Coordinates of C-alpha atoms in Angstrom, one line a residue:
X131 CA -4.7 58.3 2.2
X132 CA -7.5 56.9 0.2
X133 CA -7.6 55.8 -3.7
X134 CA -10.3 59.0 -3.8
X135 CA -7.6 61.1 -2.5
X136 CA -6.0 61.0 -5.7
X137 CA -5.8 63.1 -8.5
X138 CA -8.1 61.6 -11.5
X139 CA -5.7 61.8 -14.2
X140 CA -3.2 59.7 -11.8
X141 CA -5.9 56.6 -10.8
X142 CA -6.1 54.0 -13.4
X143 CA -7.9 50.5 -12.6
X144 CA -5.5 48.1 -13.0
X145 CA -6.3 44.8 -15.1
X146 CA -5.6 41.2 -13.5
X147 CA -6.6 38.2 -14.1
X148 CA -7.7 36.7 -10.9
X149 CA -8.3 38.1 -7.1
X150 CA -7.9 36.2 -4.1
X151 CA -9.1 37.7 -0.9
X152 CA -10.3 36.4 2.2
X153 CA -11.4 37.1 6.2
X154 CA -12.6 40.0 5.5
X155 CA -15.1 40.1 8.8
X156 CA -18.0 42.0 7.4
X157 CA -20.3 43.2 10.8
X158 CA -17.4 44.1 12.7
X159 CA -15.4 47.0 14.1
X160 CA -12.2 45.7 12.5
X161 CA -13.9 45.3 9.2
X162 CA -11.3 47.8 6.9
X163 CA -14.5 48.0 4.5
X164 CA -13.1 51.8 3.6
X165 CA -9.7 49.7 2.6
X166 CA -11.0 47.2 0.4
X167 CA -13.2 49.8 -1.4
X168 CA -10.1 51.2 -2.2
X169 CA -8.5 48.3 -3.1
X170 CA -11.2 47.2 -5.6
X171 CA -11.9 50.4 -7.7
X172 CA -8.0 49.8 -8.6
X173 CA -8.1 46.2 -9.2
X174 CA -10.8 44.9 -12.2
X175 CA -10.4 41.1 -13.2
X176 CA -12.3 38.3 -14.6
X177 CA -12.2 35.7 -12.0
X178 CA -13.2 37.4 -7.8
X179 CA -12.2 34.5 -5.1
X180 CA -13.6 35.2 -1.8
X181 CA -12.2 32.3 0.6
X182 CA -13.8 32.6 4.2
X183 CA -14.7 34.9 6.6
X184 CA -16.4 37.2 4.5
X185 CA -19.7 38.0 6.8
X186 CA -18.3 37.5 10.4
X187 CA -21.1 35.6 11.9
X188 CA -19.7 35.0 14.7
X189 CA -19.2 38.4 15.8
X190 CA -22.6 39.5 14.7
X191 CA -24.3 36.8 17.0
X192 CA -23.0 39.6 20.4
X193 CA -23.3 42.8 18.5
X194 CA -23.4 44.0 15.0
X195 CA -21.5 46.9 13.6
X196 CA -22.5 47.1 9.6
X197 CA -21.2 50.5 7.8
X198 CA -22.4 52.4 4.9
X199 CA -18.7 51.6 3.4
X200 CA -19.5 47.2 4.3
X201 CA -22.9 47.9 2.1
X202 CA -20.9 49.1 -0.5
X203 CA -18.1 46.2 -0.3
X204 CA -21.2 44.2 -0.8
X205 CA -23.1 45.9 -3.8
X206 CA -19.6 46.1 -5.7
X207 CA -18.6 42.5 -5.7
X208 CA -22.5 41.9 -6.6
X209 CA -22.3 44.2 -9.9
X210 CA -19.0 42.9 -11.0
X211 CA -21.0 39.2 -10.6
X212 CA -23.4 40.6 -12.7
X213 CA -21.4 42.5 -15.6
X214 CA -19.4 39.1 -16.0
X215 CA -16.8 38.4 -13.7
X216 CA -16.6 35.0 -12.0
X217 CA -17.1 35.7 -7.9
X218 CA -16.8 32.4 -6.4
X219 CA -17.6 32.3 -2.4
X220 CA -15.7 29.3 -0.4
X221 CA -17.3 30.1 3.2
X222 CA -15.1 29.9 6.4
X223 CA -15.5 29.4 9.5
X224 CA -17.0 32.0 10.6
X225 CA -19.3 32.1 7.8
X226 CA -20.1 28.6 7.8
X227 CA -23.8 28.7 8.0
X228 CA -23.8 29.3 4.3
X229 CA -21.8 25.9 3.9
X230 CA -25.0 24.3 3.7
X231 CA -25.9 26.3 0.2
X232 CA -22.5 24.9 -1.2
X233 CA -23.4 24.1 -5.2
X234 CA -25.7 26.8 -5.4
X235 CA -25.6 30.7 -6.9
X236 CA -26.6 33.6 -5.1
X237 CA -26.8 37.1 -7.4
X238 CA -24.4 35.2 -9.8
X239 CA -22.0 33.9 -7.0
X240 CA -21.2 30.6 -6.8
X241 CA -20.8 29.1 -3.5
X242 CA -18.5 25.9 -3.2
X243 CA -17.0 24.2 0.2
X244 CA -13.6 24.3 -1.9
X245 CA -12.7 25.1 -5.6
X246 CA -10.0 24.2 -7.8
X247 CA -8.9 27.7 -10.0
X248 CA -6.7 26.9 -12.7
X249 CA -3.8 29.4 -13.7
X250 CA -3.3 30.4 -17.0
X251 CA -0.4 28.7 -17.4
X252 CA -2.5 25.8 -17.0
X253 CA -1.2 25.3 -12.9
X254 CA -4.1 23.9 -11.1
X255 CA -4.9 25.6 -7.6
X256 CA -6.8 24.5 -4.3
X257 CA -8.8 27.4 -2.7
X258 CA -9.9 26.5 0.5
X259 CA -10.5 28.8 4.0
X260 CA -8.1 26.7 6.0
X261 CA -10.3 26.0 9.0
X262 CA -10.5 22.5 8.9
X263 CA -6.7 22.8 9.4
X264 CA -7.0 24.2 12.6
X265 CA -7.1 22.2 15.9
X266 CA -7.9 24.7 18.0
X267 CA -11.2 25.3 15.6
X268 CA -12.1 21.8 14.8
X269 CA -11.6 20.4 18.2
X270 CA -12.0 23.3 20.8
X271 CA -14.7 25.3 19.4
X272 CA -15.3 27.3 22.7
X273 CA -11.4 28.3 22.7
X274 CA -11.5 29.2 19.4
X275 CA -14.7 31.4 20.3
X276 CA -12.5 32.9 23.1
X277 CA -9.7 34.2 20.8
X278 CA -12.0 35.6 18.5
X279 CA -13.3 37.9 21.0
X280 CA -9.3 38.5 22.2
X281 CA -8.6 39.2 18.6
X282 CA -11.3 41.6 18.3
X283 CA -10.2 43.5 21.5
X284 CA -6.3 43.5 19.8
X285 CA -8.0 45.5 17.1
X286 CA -10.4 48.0 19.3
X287 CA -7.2 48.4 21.5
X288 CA -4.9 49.1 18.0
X289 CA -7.3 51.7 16.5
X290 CA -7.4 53.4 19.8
X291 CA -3.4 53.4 19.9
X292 CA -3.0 54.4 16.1
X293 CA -4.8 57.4 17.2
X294 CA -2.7 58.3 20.0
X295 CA 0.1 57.2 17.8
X296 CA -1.1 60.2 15.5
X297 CA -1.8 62.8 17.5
X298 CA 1.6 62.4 19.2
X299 CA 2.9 62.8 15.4
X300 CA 4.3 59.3 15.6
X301 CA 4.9 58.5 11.7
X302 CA 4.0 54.4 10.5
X303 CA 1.7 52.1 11.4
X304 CA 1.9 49.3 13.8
X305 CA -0.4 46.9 14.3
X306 CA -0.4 45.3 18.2
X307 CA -1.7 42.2 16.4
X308 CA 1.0 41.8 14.4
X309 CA 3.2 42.3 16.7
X310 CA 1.6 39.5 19.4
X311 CA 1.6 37.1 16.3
X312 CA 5.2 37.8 15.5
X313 CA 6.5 37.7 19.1
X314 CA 4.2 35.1 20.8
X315 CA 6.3 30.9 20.5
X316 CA 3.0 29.5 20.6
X317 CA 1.1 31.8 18.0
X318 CA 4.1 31.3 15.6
X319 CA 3.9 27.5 16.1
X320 CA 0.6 27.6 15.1
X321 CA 1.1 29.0 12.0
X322 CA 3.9 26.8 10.9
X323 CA 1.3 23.6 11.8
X324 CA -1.5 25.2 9.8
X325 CA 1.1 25.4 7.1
X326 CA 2.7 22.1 7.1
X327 CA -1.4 20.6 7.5
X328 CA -2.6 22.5 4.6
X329 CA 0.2 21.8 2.6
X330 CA 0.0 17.8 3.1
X331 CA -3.5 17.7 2.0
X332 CA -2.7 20.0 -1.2
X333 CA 0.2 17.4 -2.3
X334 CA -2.6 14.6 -1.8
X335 CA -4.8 16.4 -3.9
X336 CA -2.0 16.1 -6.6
X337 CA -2.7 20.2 -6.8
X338 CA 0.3 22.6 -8.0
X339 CA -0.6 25.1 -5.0
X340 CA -3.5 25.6 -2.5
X341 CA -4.6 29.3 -2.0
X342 CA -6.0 30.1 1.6
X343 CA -7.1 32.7 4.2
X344 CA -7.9 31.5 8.7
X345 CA -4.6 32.5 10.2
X346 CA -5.0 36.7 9.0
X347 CA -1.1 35.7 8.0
X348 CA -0.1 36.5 4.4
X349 CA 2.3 34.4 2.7
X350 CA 3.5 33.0 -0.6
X351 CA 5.9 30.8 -1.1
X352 CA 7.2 27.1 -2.6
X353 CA 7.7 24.5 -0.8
X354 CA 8.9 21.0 -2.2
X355 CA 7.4 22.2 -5.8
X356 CA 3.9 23.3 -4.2
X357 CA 3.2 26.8 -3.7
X358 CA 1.6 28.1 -0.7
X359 CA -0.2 31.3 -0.6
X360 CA -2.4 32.8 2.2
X361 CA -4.1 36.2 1.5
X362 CA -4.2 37.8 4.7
X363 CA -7.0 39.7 5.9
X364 CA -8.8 43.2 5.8
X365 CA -8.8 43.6 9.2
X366 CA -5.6 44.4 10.7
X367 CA -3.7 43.9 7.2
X368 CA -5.0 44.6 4.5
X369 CA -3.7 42.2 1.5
X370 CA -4.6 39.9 -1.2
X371 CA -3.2 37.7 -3.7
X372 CA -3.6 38.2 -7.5
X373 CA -2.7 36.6 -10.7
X374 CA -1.8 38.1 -13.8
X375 CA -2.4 37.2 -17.1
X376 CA 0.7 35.0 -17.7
X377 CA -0.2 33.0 -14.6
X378 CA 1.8 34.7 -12.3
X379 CA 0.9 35.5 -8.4
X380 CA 1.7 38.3 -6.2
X381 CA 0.6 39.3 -2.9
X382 CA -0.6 42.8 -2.6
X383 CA 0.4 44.8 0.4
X384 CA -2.4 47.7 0.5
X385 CA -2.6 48.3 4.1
X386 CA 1.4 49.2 3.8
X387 CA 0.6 51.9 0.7
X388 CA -2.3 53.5 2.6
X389 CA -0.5 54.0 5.7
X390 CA 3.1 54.9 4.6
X391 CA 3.3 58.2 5.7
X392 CA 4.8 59.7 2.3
X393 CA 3.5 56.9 -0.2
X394 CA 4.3 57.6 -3.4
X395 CA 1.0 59.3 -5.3
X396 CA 1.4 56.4 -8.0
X397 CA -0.4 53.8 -6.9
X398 CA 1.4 50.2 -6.0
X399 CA 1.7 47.8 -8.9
X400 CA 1.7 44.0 -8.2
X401 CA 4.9 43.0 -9.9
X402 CA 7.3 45.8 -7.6
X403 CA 5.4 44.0 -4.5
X404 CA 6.5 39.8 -5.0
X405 CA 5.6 37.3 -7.5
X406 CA 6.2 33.8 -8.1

């Protein structure tokens, strides 16, 4: 089910303060560019945070898969830059040939290595992609490589399953990526490290939360009076963080609403998803 799916008089942009999303993977297969187009025609807000892995360069240097639907993920967040809201671009890894234009503005986005957003509460935040956080990345870049082309066969091998999974008339979702991350010691370690790395160099900062993408693992949370919050991805889930005009966060879970078999025809509202 798509936001266009829906009847008009039941489709109302919703207003927010800020969004937050990140790994994305633009030029890829597992790029959910239909998703995010939903995703954005019900979210309007003044501040647009794109943290990493936007354009997957990586994947575009072996073969390059760019949609009609990825053009249009494209041309949207460059008209709301121009009508007035603030797109800021923090590059990622896999994007990090545009590193080198950090302090400059494209079309009305700035690009920056890292950004501090503050809340409006007052609450200052780090945004950062995460990468430099990673070992495995900063260390082992031909392992890193590796996995990205594993990854990328998790999701060919998931689509091609989902479709089974329908035909069959198996009801849900389930992502094999997911599962691998939930399931595999070493994969969960990972995570947990990432965390407690990018949470150490937040408290340096002196920073009331850091905001990040990298490990495609959504998350928000406090820990020892920091708050922690990862917005997923767009390619196997489909989530992002937002902030509402009192200062308060919430992740929201739109890979779940669009493939709930059933969903409700209302469409989800940030608050019933969490918020901190």
């Amino acid at each position: 089910m798509n936001v266009s799916d829906l009847p008009a008089d039941e489709f109302a942009p919703q207003r927010v303060r800020a969004l937050f999303l990140s790994d994305i993977h633009l030029g890829t297969r597992g790029c959910q560019a239909d998703a995010l187009l939903d995703f954005l025609r019900h979210y309007e807000s003044d501040y647009l945070y794109l943290i990493g892995d936007i354009i997957d360069f990586w994947s575009m240097s072996r073969s390059i898969h760019w949609t009609p639907a990825q053009n249009t993920v494209v041309q949207k967040v460059l008209r709301r830059a121009r009508k007035g809201t603030q797109v800021v671009f923090v590059p990622g890894n896999h994007d990090e040939a545009l590193r080198e234009y950090a302090g400059t503005v494209f079309g009305d986005i700035a690009v920056h290595l890292d950004h501090i957003h503050v809340a409006a509460d007052g609450k200052r935040y780090w945004l950062v992609h995460g990468d430099d956080f990673d070992q495995v990345t900063r260390h082992h870049r031909w392992v890193a490589l590796l996995g990205d082309v594993a990854y990328n066969a998790l999701v060919r091998i998931n689509a091609w399953m989902s479709r089974v999974r329908r035909r069959l008339g198996i009801a849900g979702y389930w992502s094999l990526a997911g599962y691998a991350k939930r399931k595999v010691k070493s994969a969960v370690s990972f995570i947990y490290d990432f965390e407690d790395s990018v949470m150490h160099e937040a408290r340096s900062r002196g920073v009331d939360g850091v905001i990040c993408g990298h490990i495609h693992a959504v998350a928000q949370r406090t820990i020892d009076g920091v708050v922690y919050m990862n917005c997923g991805d767009w390619v196997d889930s489909c989530t992002a963080i937002v902030e509402h005009a009192d200062g308060r966060f919430a992740i929201i879970d739109w890979g779940q609403f669009l493939r709930t078999p059933g969903a409700r025809m209302t469409l989800p509202v940030a608050e019933e998803v969490m918020s901190h």
